[in-house]
């Protein structure tokens, strides 16, 4: 069981208080109608599924219900940190750059 | 009589408390403090079981968790526990136990005959032999199962209770031997919240057996008492005996099971207390001090009852006052076993010691043995043990000094007991449960934990390969001091002082050679519990299994309830030799939880019976009970299924309920529907994005049915949402989808559209909802409420009103899931039962009929209304459901799922679509889930056209009806299809899925 | 409003356990003492702390400071206000007073055009008090949160068994466990089961003027609250 820090409740809590909410920072095409089938299909279905560091969303369902970003290692389960979605996004974009 | 009692100073039994017990229906006497194993040995009982595969006689080998043979059935009836190790069962007055093997009896076992032809039973014997004919396997299996296996699971419900306890601590110490006690002392003195667990009833570990060492000038057990007294005085330290840490998970989550009452007679157990407790421990720091287990050597017929580990013989003597034999041969390759020989000899047992080393142990030990009258046979090994159901002697051979070869014959000794020691194996299990790997130590001949441990796991004592007490305590002190420093704490005191002694190196030998090619001599067992012999490992390798994991699976090495605690290293070493590789390269198999077996009861804890799962009840439940409702579980809710009158079955009740509702008035508890308060200036815009239909023009006081799609364009939920004010909506969801939808709204809002000013609050539990349904429902409402105008033109279908119903503030919605004139009354749930009863009173004049979910299903199916999750399965688009009317393709924002509806696959032909089906025989109710075929003569495998999703007898129509999803169904109205179930195909006609009141006159009445 | 002779009655979520019938006076021994505080008023308060006037209005109407720290609880003689999320609080008080408060708050929010609201949850929630020497141990039997570490005057939202609950610790004497109506039967059975080794008993809860929640027991139970 993971121990995840909720950036809103500002406390490390056990995994059972949270619900996994998928990969973080997937961009929804701004004008879906203009996206071709391949682009749209990629957005709906394709996920990174990396072996290593992964930016993901967790929701504190048994707590404040907020969704936030977690950077987690999929092999070691190490958690580098958790951030509000906005704070995490800045860091995420810097990493991607 | 082989074993017998002997007084030992410091023995751990209480001679003042004799107890009697039964084993295999024979009464015996022993003492409080005995284990079942020590008690049986003291009574001279050697034959405890029959082996798994060959039915060979087997006796007790070890003295703790490592025991492979002595699996017993404890107690009878509801209290019976299978396959406990006799070495771990604490004796109590009146204990009942029996052997678990032996068919037809322990003394004469049929498999014993097979065992005589053992060389014809290689690994995979059963698979290789009973392959053909395939049909005969059940017959073979019946007899094989009877003859094989161990204990039997209880068939009665467990009368005892179990619980869980969570810990959040600084330091967990696993193991209460010298190293663990010292580690806990240091952590405790440093003020850290510390928990020490040990699987045994008494702390002390090997000090319980070994009596010569002095620590800080004290005898071992006096030092243990001193430690325990100090730990008890520290409020930040807890000590749990009888508690086995059996699993270590990520981030130092350790699970341990505490046997709270297993050691008490059944009649003395406290019913208010659990039998066992599962501890779930989160520790910042885990200190593993789980010690080491002595492994036996592998030699011919090393499984004859009376062959044990030297540590076992030593422990039975010093802990329980039981000499395991009168004439004992100790076979070793290391110094430690000399201690057992010495103690036995000093008690008057005739002892001989064979050492595989030419030079033997350190000189002082050899001298001590000689002085005690022990005959020493250096450079000797056992070729085979003599005897059948008990040891009668041993044939020795002379060993080459360097290679593991026989260089000459040895004496044939007449002994009644053989103790062997192949060295110690570190108990590395927990360290390895979540990915840690042990390292091979060629000096100590064991896989050990690395000195440095790993992140927040320290390893101290014998687990690191330090067999000598002085070294073990020195390393413990240093490791814990370093750890405390890391936590910013100092350590107090010096390392306990223990005199160090000269030790001769052990010999790297695991399988004692007998001079014959492997497989031709006497069987030499590696894994007793699974009857894996040295030759079997050679066979596996000859048959080209190379990975030790594969060898394990082919031979079953280490698969038993002992998990290879005695056999693994010997097995790896033999495999290494056969492969011609060093042991370090062969490696170990994977260590997985549990370390020792854990009962299902402990794992389930409080989550059994009435607290097994959440049962959710509505506020009106007592009213349903009073009206004798039958219930069904929907999600976690308990909902009335139907309300049978005396003598009615489900069908009779549902027919009556349906007709009453269509003809006069019915009433249903609709409280379980999910309800979400949606409010904010952007609430409307949010609804436009989350629902497929349009919300811009819904005025306050109006309701609308909404379809929720996932991004793939498939229906995920539906429900009616009422507009309370321009910025305020009362959303409803399906009963099962409430939590999912609530989370769905939050996620889209928070992740994608945080700029929208809208908030969601669950009100599912706040509102109790009574649905009043049927042509007379208006009159019922009018009797209860005077401040709402119920005129058909003032309060129209899909309108909502706030008013006072039965004296209470209420939200009333004129919505219908039956196609009838219907109202849903929502009130504060504390008044829910009151409201239900008031509706019943007001409806009495109209024969108001309560109905449950089954009638609700029939009524909605008659109208072709879908149930998400029954008529849809996550692959149905609104189009597939003929619900394009609920999709606002012209809405400005591209709502969830919209773009996917345009994908070629979603928009193309050949999709399954919702249709109605009328069986040609109106009396036939189709099976839900039945596959649909195009032709009656289709044979398996046939092209499946779809399946029946809902099917009922409609009392109102006087015939059966069904809903189905059918390939290209929207174009197939009028076709006849064939519904296949239970070996028959039934013809049915494809029709519209609206069976009743296609024009909707009734609901608009 | 004509009531046409209707006589509405309330039933709390734990009504069916008939706790009053088995309640006994609390003693100082090691038992686990427990009972429901039925029929309190609950409202979810939503708002944006960045909006000027929001916190002031809440303080002005309820007399309770808006708690801004995670898990913090504001206490006053008339009720409590708990932080549950950065834009969400739970207000607990006597039903009638709560109804007055929420009416004033919603009126104020509308007048000041604040993006804020109250949502009545009085029908959907209930509160059990759990006391006795081992009350924290009982929670440790059921939930993975480190209950020993909850500071006084704080609330934590977590899981007991398979139910989400809020544990409110106002003093060292006991805790309040808040849960949803439909889960009440399950949570109660779970507490009762976990407390069994220590001796579980239902106790009479007495009105205590100095206590924000026990104080509410003093007021007469309303037969009807018109929102």
mmCIF file of C-alpha atoms in Angstrom, chain B residues 53-328:
data_model
loop_
_atom_site.group_PDB
_atom_site.id
_atom_site.type_symbol
_atom_site.label_atom_id
_atom_site.label_comp_id
_atom_site.label_asym_id
_atom_site.label_seq_id
_atom_site.Cartn_x
_atom_site.Cartn_y
_atom_site.Cartn_z
ATOM 1 C CA UNK B 53 4.137 -38.915 -2.297
ATOM 2 C CA UNK B 54 5.665 -42.187 -1.152
ATOM 3 C CA UNK B 55 3.788 -42.699 2.095
ATOM 4 C CA UNK B 56 7.055 -43.141 3.960
ATOM 5 C CA UNK B 57 6.906 -43.040 7.769
ATOM 6 C CA UNK B 58 7.855 -39.637 9.085
ATOM 7 C CA UNK B 59 8.566 -38.111 12.456
ATOM 8 C CA UNK B 60 9.422 -34.768 13.986
ATOM 9 C CA UNK B 61 12.502 -33.167 12.398
ATOM 10 C CA UNK B 62 12.631 -29.639 13.785
ATOM 11 C CA UNK B 63 11.358 -27.695 16.774
ATOM 12 C CA UNK B 64 9.699 -24.590 15.318
ATOM 13 C CA UNK B 65 8.457 -22.937 12.128
ATOM 14 C CA UNK B 66 10.847 -25.028 10.042
ATOM 15 C CA UNK B 67 9.116 -28.337 10.785
ATOM 16 C CA UNK B 68 8.257 -30.105 7.507
ATOM 17 C CA UNK B 69 6.732 -33.390 8.679
ATOM 18 C CA UNK B 70 4.720 -33.093 11.842
ATOM 19 C CA UNK B 71 1.578 -31.535 10.394
ATOM 20 C CA UNK B 72 -1.317 -32.311 12.648
ATOM 21 C CA UNK B 73 -5.035 -31.751 12.813
ATOM 22 C CA UNK B 74 -5.915 -29.878 15.982
ATOM 23 C CA UNK B 75 -9.278 -30.298 17.706
ATOM 24 C CA UNK B 76 -12.490 -31.355 15.985
ATOM 25 C CA UNK B 77 -15.724 -29.953 14.589
ATOM 26 C CA UNK B 78 -15.987 -26.190 14.261
ATOM 27 C CA UNK B 79 -12.729 -25.655 16.149
ATOM 28 C CA UNK B 80 -10.637 -27.940 13.995
ATOM 29 C CA UNK B 81 -7.466 -26.501 12.490
ATOM 30 C CA UNK B 82 -5.623 -28.415 9.797
ATOM 31 C CA UNK B 83 -1.908 -28.800 9.228
ATOM 32 C CA UNK B 84 -0.527 -27.059 12.258
ATOM 33 C CA UNK B 85 3.088 -27.864 12.959
ATOM 34 C CA UNK B 86 3.228 -29.913 16.165
ATOM 35 C CA UNK B 87 6.409 -27.999 16.960
ATOM 36 C CA UNK B 88 4.434 -24.740 17.165
ATOM 37 C CA UNK B 89 1.336 -25.978 18.996
ATOM 38 C CA UNK B 90 1.492 -25.010 22.645
ATOM 39 C CA UNK B 91 0.135 -27.779 24.768
ATOM 40 C CA UNK B 92 -2.943 -27.192 26.925
ATOM 41 C CA UNK B 93 -5.041 -29.399 29.138
ATOM 42 C CA UNK B 94 -7.346 -31.600 27.110
ATOM 43 C CA UNK B 95 -5.781 -30.848 23.727
ATOM 44 C CA UNK B 96 -6.990 -33.159 20.964
ATOM 45 C CA UNK B 97 -4.783 -33.763 17.966
ATOM 46 C CA UNK B 98 -4.359 -36.320 15.261
ATOM 47 C CA UNK B 99 -2.143 -37.134 12.342
ATOM 48 C CA UNK B 100 -3.167 -35.774 8.964
ATOM 49 C CA UNK B 101 -1.718 -38.455 6.745
ATOM 50 C CA UNK B 102 -1.820 -42.188 6.344
ATOM 51 C CA UNK B 103 -4.445 -43.930 4.223
ATOM 52 C CA UNK B 104 -6.056 -46.148 5.283
ATOM 53 C CA UNK B 105 -4.094 -45.747 8.526
ATOM 54 C CA UNK B 106 -0.958 -44.075 9.828
ATOM 55 C CA UNK B 107 0.587 -47.419 10.609
ATOM 56 C CA UNK B 108 -0.194 -48.932 7.200
ATOM 57 C CA UNK B 109 -0.208 -46.528 4.304
ATOM 58 C CA UNK B 110 -1.086 -47.633 0.762
ATOM 59 C CA UNK B 111 1.269 -45.092 -0.732
ATOM 60 C CA UNK B 112 3.955 -46.877 1.222
ATOM 61 C CA UNK B 113 3.729 -49.581 -1.443
ATOM 62 C CA UNK B 114 4.305 -46.939 -4.123
ATOM 63 C CA UNK B 115 7.245 -45.746 -2.084
ATOM 64 C CA UNK B 116 8.905 -49.102 -2.474
ATOM 65 C CA UNK B 117 9.055 -48.406 -6.179
ATOM 66 C CA UNK B 118 10.121 -44.858 -5.562
ATOM 67 C CA UNK B 119 12.657 -44.767 -8.317
ATOM 68 C CA UNK B 120 9.777 -45.166 -10.760
ATOM 69 C CA UNK B 121 8.131 -42.022 -9.378
ATOM 70 C CA UNK B 122 10.209 -39.197 -10.795
ATOM 71 C CA UNK B 123 9.149 -35.559 -10.676
ATOM 72 C CA UNK B 124 5.975 -35.133 -12.684
ATOM 73 C CA UNK B 125 5.073 -38.762 -11.975
ATOM 74 C CA UNK B 126 1.353 -38.163 -11.698
ATOM 75 C CA UNK B 127 1.213 -36.086 -14.848
ATOM 76 C CA UNK B 128 3.366 -38.505 -16.776
ATOM 77 C CA UNK B 129 1.585 -41.632 -15.576
ATOM 78 C CA UNK B 130 -2.073 -40.727 -15.420
ATOM 79 C CA UNK B 131 -2.157 -38.823 -18.702
ATOM 80 C CA UNK B 132 -4.217 -41.337 -20.662
ATOM 81 C CA UNK B 133 -7.040 -41.795 -21.107
ATOM 82 C CA UNK B 134 -8.063 -38.249 -20.315
ATOM 83 C CA UNK B 135 -11.533 -39.327 -19.261
ATOM 84 C CA UNK B 136 -10.178 -41.596 -16.563
ATOM 85 C CA UNK B 137 -8.496 -38.742 -14.669
ATOM 86 C CA UNK B 138 -11.472 -38.118 -12.357
ATOM 87 C CA UNK B 139 -11.254 -41.754 -11.298
ATOM 88 C CA UNK B 140 -7.523 -41.578 -10.685
ATOM 89 C CA UNK B 141 -7.949 -38.284 -8.946
ATOM 90 C CA UNK B 142 -10.479 -39.629 -6.501
ATOM 91 C CA UNK B 143 -8.029 -42.166 -5.139
ATOM 92 C CA UNK B 144 -4.957 -40.018 -5.428
ATOM 93 C CA UNK B 145 -6.664 -37.264 -3.473
ATOM 94 C CA UNK B 146 -7.730 -39.672 -0.779
ATOM 95 C CA UNK B 147 -4.254 -41.043 -0.411
ATOM 96 C CA UNK B 148 -2.432 -37.743 -0.751
ATOM 97 C CA UNK B 149 -2.779 -34.374 0.907
ATOM 98 C CA UNK B 150 -2.682 -33.449 4.533
ATOM 99 C CA UNK B 151 -5.341 -32.176 6.922
ATOM 100 C CA UNK B 152 -8.948 -31.316 6.206
ATOM 101 C CA UNK B 153 -10.458 -27.854 6.321
ATOM 102 C CA UNK B 154 -13.256 -27.276 8.816
ATOM 103 C CA UNK B 155 -16.741 -27.562 7.339
ATOM 104 C CA UNK B 156 -18.554 -25.732 10.129
ATOM 105 C CA UNK B 157 -18.609 -21.948 10.602
ATOM 106 C CA UNK B 158 -15.746 -20.673 12.727
ATOM 107 C CA UNK B 159 -17.153 -19.907 16.202
ATOM 108 C CA UNK B 160 -14.203 -17.691 17.129
ATOM 109 C CA UNK B 161 -13.594 -14.067 16.266
ATOM 110 C CA UNK B 162 -10.582 -12.252 14.858
ATOM 111 C CA UNK B 163 -9.611 -8.638 14.641
ATOM 112 C CA UNK B 164 -7.140 -6.231 13.120
ATOM 113 C CA UNK B 165 -5.028 -3.555 14.778
ATOM 114 C CA UNK B 166 -3.133 -0.766 13.025
ATOM 115 C CA UNK B 167 0.145 0.603 14.335
ATOM 116 C CA UNK B 168 2.067 3.720 13.426
ATOM 117 C CA UNK B 169 5.422 3.478 15.105
ATOM 118 C CA UNK B 170 9.031 4.527 14.847
ATOM 119 C CA UNK B 171 10.717 1.149 15.116
ATOM 120 C CA UNK B 172 9.534 -2.400 14.609
ATOM 121 C CA UNK B 173 11.894 -5.130 15.755
ATOM 122 C CA UNK B 174 11.172 -8.573 14.331
ATOM 123 C CA UNK B 175 12.614 -11.324 16.474
ATOM 124 C CA UNK B 176 13.033 -11.518 20.241
ATOM 125 C CA UNK B 177 16.371 -13.272 20.415
ATOM 126 C CA UNK B 178 19.497 -11.663 21.781
ATOM 127 C CA UNK B 179 19.930 -9.306 18.807
ATOM 128 C CA UNK B 180 16.264 -8.270 18.698
ATOM 129 C CA UNK B 181 16.090 -7.683 22.439
ATOM 130 C CA UNK B 182 19.183 -5.520 22.322
ATOM 131 C CA UNK B 183 17.917 -3.574 19.306
ATOM 132 C CA UNK B 184 14.572 -2.940 21.039
ATOM 133 C CA UNK B 185 16.405 -1.887 24.213
ATOM 134 C CA UNK B 186 18.463 0.705 22.344
ATOM 135 C CA UNK B 187 15.477 2.035 20.380
ATOM 136 C CA UNK B 188 13.387 2.120 23.537
ATOM 137 C CA UNK B 189 16.057 3.924 25.531
ATOM 138 C CA UNK B 190 16.257 6.511 22.746
ATOM 139 C CA UNK B 191 12.585 7.278 23.306
ATOM 140 C CA UNK B 192 11.366 5.894 20.006
ATOM 141 C CA UNK B 193 7.947 4.308 19.764
ATOM 142 C CA UNK B 194 9.061 0.721 19.490
ATOM 143 C CA UNK B 195 7.319 -2.598 18.966
ATOM 144 C CA UNK B 196 9.060 -5.959 19.386
ATOM 145 C CA UNK B 197 7.386 -9.084 18.016
ATOM 146 C CA UNK B 198 8.410 -12.705 18.273
ATOM 147 C CA UNK B 199 6.609 -15.786 17.053
ATOM 148 C CA UNK B 200 7.292 -17.828 20.172
ATOM 149 C CA UNK B 201 5.477 -17.792 23.482
ATOM 150 C CA UNK B 202 8.680 -16.742 25.176
ATOM 151 C CA UNK B 203 11.324 -14.246 24.167
ATOM 152 C CA UNK B 204 14.939 -15.314 23.985
ATOM 153 C CA UNK B 205 15.364 -17.015 20.639
ATOM 154 C CA UNK B 206 18.373 -19.333 20.623
ATOM 155 C CA UNK B 207 19.191 -18.364 24.218
ATOM 156 C CA UNK B 208 16.201 -20.506 25.212
ATOM 157 C CA UNK B 209 18.229 -23.499 24.034
ATOM 158 C CA UNK B 210 21.860 -22.517 24.394
ATOM 159 C CA UNK B 211 22.923 -22.331 28.025
ATOM 160 C CA UNK B 212 26.682 -21.866 28.081
ATOM 161 C CA UNK B 213 26.988 -18.247 26.951
ATOM 162 C CA UNK B 214 27.245 -15.418 29.421
ATOM 163 C CA UNK B 215 26.241 -11.906 28.476
ATOM 164 C CA UNK B 216 27.515 -9.077 30.635
ATOM 165 C CA UNK B 217 28.318 -11.731 33.166
ATOM 166 C CA UNK B 218 24.778 -13.044 33.279
ATOM 167 C CA UNK B 219 23.435 -16.335 32.027
ATOM 168 C CA UNK B 220 21.621 -15.953 28.726
ATOM 169 C CA UNK B 221 18.125 -16.226 30.166
ATOM 170 C CA UNK B 222 18.930 -13.927 33.082
ATOM 171 C CA UNK B 223 20.062 -11.356 30.556
ATOM 172 C CA UNK B 224 16.794 -11.917 28.641
ATOM 173 C CA UNK B 225 14.800 -11.325 31.842
ATOM 174 C CA UNK B 226 16.768 -8.156 32.491
ATOM 175 C CA UNK B 227 16.011 -6.923 28.976
ATOM 176 C CA UNK B 228 12.298 -7.731 29.256
ATOM 177 C CA UNK B 229 12.064 -5.959 32.603
ATOM 178 C CA UNK B 230 13.685 -2.888 31.132
ATOM 179 C CA UNK B 231 11.450 -2.935 28.052
ATOM 180 C CA UNK B 232 8.363 -3.312 30.245
ATOM 181 C CA UNK B 233 9.422 -0.203 32.163
ATOM 182 C CA UNK B 234 9.565 1.906 29.010
ATOM 183 C CA UNK B 235 6.136 3.344 28.134
ATOM 184 C CA UNK B 236 7.166 3.798 24.510
ATOM 185 C CA UNK B 237 7.914 0.092 24.001
ATOM 186 C CA UNK B 238 5.476 -2.768 23.424
ATOM 187 C CA UNK B 239 6.468 -6.410 23.327
ATOM 188 C CA UNK B 240 4.235 -8.948 21.618
ATOM 189 C CA UNK B 241 5.016 -12.639 22.019
ATOM 190 C CA UNK B 242 3.210 -15.309 19.950
ATOM 191 C CA UNK B 243 3.254 -12.769 17.121
ATOM 192 C CA UNK B 244 4.664 -13.750 13.755
ATOM 193 C CA UNK B 245 5.630 -10.995 11.348
ATOM 194 C CA UNK B 246 4.692 -12.854 8.187
ATOM 195 C CA UNK B 247 4.860 -10.214 5.473
ATOM 196 C CA UNK B 248 6.783 -7.082 4.712
ATOM 197 C CA UNK B 249 5.359 -4.758 2.077
ATOM 198 C CA UNK B 250 6.414 -1.481 0.514
ATOM 199 C CA UNK B 251 7.199 1.441 2.794
ATOM 200 C CA UNK B 252 7.684 -0.787 5.797
ATOM 201 C CA UNK B 253 4.159 -2.038 6.125
ATOM 202 C CA UNK B 254 4.539 -5.246 8.088
ATOM 203 C CA UNK B 255 1.753 -7.683 8.784
ATOM 204 C CA UNK B 256 1.982 -9.807 11.880
ATOM 205 C CA UNK B 257 -0.446 -12.282 13.348
ATOM 206 C CA UNK B 258 -0.773 -12.618 17.113
ATOM 207 C CA UNK B 259 -2.092 -15.878 18.535
ATOM 208 C CA UNK B 260 -4.021 -14.476 21.472
ATOM 209 C CA UNK B 261 -5.892 -17.556 22.607
ATOM 210 C CA UNK B 262 -4.625 -20.536 20.635
ATOM 211 C CA UNK B 263 -2.634 -21.693 23.636
ATOM 212 C CA UNK B 264 -5.703 -21.908 25.872
ATOM 213 C CA UNK B 265 -8.052 -24.857 26.230
ATOM 214 C CA UNK B 266 -11.198 -24.274 24.187
ATOM 215 C CA UNK B 267 -13.258 -24.020 27.336
ATOM 216 C CA UNK B 268 -11.034 -21.321 28.831
ATOM 217 C CA UNK B 269 -11.044 -18.993 25.851
ATOM 218 C CA UNK B 270 -12.710 -15.638 26.372
ATOM 219 C CA UNK B 271 -15.494 -15.229 23.824
ATOM 220 C CA UNK B 272 -15.211 -11.443 24.018
ATOM 221 C CA UNK B 273 -11.617 -11.587 22.833
ATOM 222 C CA UNK B 274 -10.422 -12.575 19.411
ATOM 223 C CA UNK B 275 -8.629 -15.850 18.920
ATOM 224 C CA UNK B 276 -6.050 -14.154 16.725
ATOM 225 C CA UNK B 277 -5.222 -10.574 15.869
ATOM 226 C CA UNK B 278 -3.731 -9.298 12.657
ATOM 227 C CA UNK B 279 -1.396 -6.367 13.270
ATOM 228 C CA UNK B 280 -0.807 -3.998 10.384
ATOM 229 C CA UNK B 281 2.281 -2.088 11.292
ATOM 230 C CA UNK B 282 3.674 1.001 9.589
ATOM 231 C CA UNK B 283 7.142 1.554 10.965
ATOM 232 C CA UNK B 284 9.563 4.284 9.985
ATOM 233 C CA UNK B 285 12.297 1.779 10.657
ATOM 234 C CA UNK B 286 12.180 -2.000 10.588
ATOM 235 C CA UNK B 287 14.909 -3.939 12.347
ATOM 236 C CA UNK B 288 15.040 -7.540 11.230
ATOM 237 C CA UNK B 289 16.494 -9.785 13.900
ATOM 238 C CA UNK B 290 14.830 -12.955 12.734
ATOM 239 C CA UNK B 291 17.889 -15.108 13.274
ATOM 240 C CA UNK B 292 18.743 -18.305 11.499
ATOM 241 C CA UNK B 293 17.480 -21.852 11.218
ATOM 242 C CA UNK B 294 19.678 -24.907 11.228
ATOM 243 C CA UNK B 295 19.359 -27.050 8.121
ATOM 244 C CA UNK B 296 19.975 -30.794 8.054
ATOM 245 C CA UNK B 297 22.444 -32.595 5.841
ATOM 246 C CA UNK B 298 21.153 -34.662 2.949
ATOM 247 C CA UNK B 299 21.973 -38.363 3.173
ATOM 248 C CA UNK B 300 20.382 -41.739 2.467
ATOM 249 C CA UNK B 301 17.116 -42.402 4.269
ATOM 250 C CA UNK B 302 17.541 -39.211 6.220
ATOM 251 C CA UNK B 303 13.759 -39.197 6.690
ATOM 252 C CA UNK B 304 13.403 -42.201 8.961
ATOM 253 C CA UNK B 305 11.624 -41.157 12.194
ATOM 254 C CA UNK B 306 14.329 -40.366 14.692
ATOM 255 C CA UNK B 307 16.428 -38.305 12.294
ATOM 256 C CA UNK B 308 16.265 -34.662 13.391
ATOM 257 C CA UNK B 309 18.247 -31.493 13.234
ATOM 258 C CA UNK B 310 20.904 -31.105 15.878
ATOM 259 C CA UNK B 311 19.273 -27.836 16.951
ATOM 260 C CA UNK B 312 16.012 -29.706 17.513
ATOM 261 C CA UNK B 313 17.680 -32.390 19.612
ATOM 262 C CA UNK B 314 19.460 -29.676 21.558
ATOM 263 C CA UNK B 315 16.294 -27.615 22.102
ATOM 264 C CA UNK B 316 14.140 -30.529 23.199
ATOM 265 C CA UNK B 317 16.776 -31.340 25.764
ATOM 266 C CA UNK B 318 17.397 -27.893 27.211
ATOM 267 C CA UNK B 319 13.987 -26.262 26.762
ATOM 268 C CA UNK B 320 11.620 -29.124 27.398
ATOM 269 C CA UNK B 321 13.683 -31.627 29.350
ATOM 270 C CA UNK B 322 13.304 -34.277 26.671
ATOM 271 C CA UNK B 323 16.171 -36.475 25.553
ATOM 272 C CA UNK B 324 15.323 -37.494 22.001
ATOM 273 C CA UNK B 325 17.217 -40.806 22.199
ATOM 274 C CA UNK B 326 19.443 -43.035 24.260
ATOM 275 C CA UNK B 327 22.086 -43.663 21.627
ATOM 276 C CA UNK B 328 22.537 -40.665 19.425
#
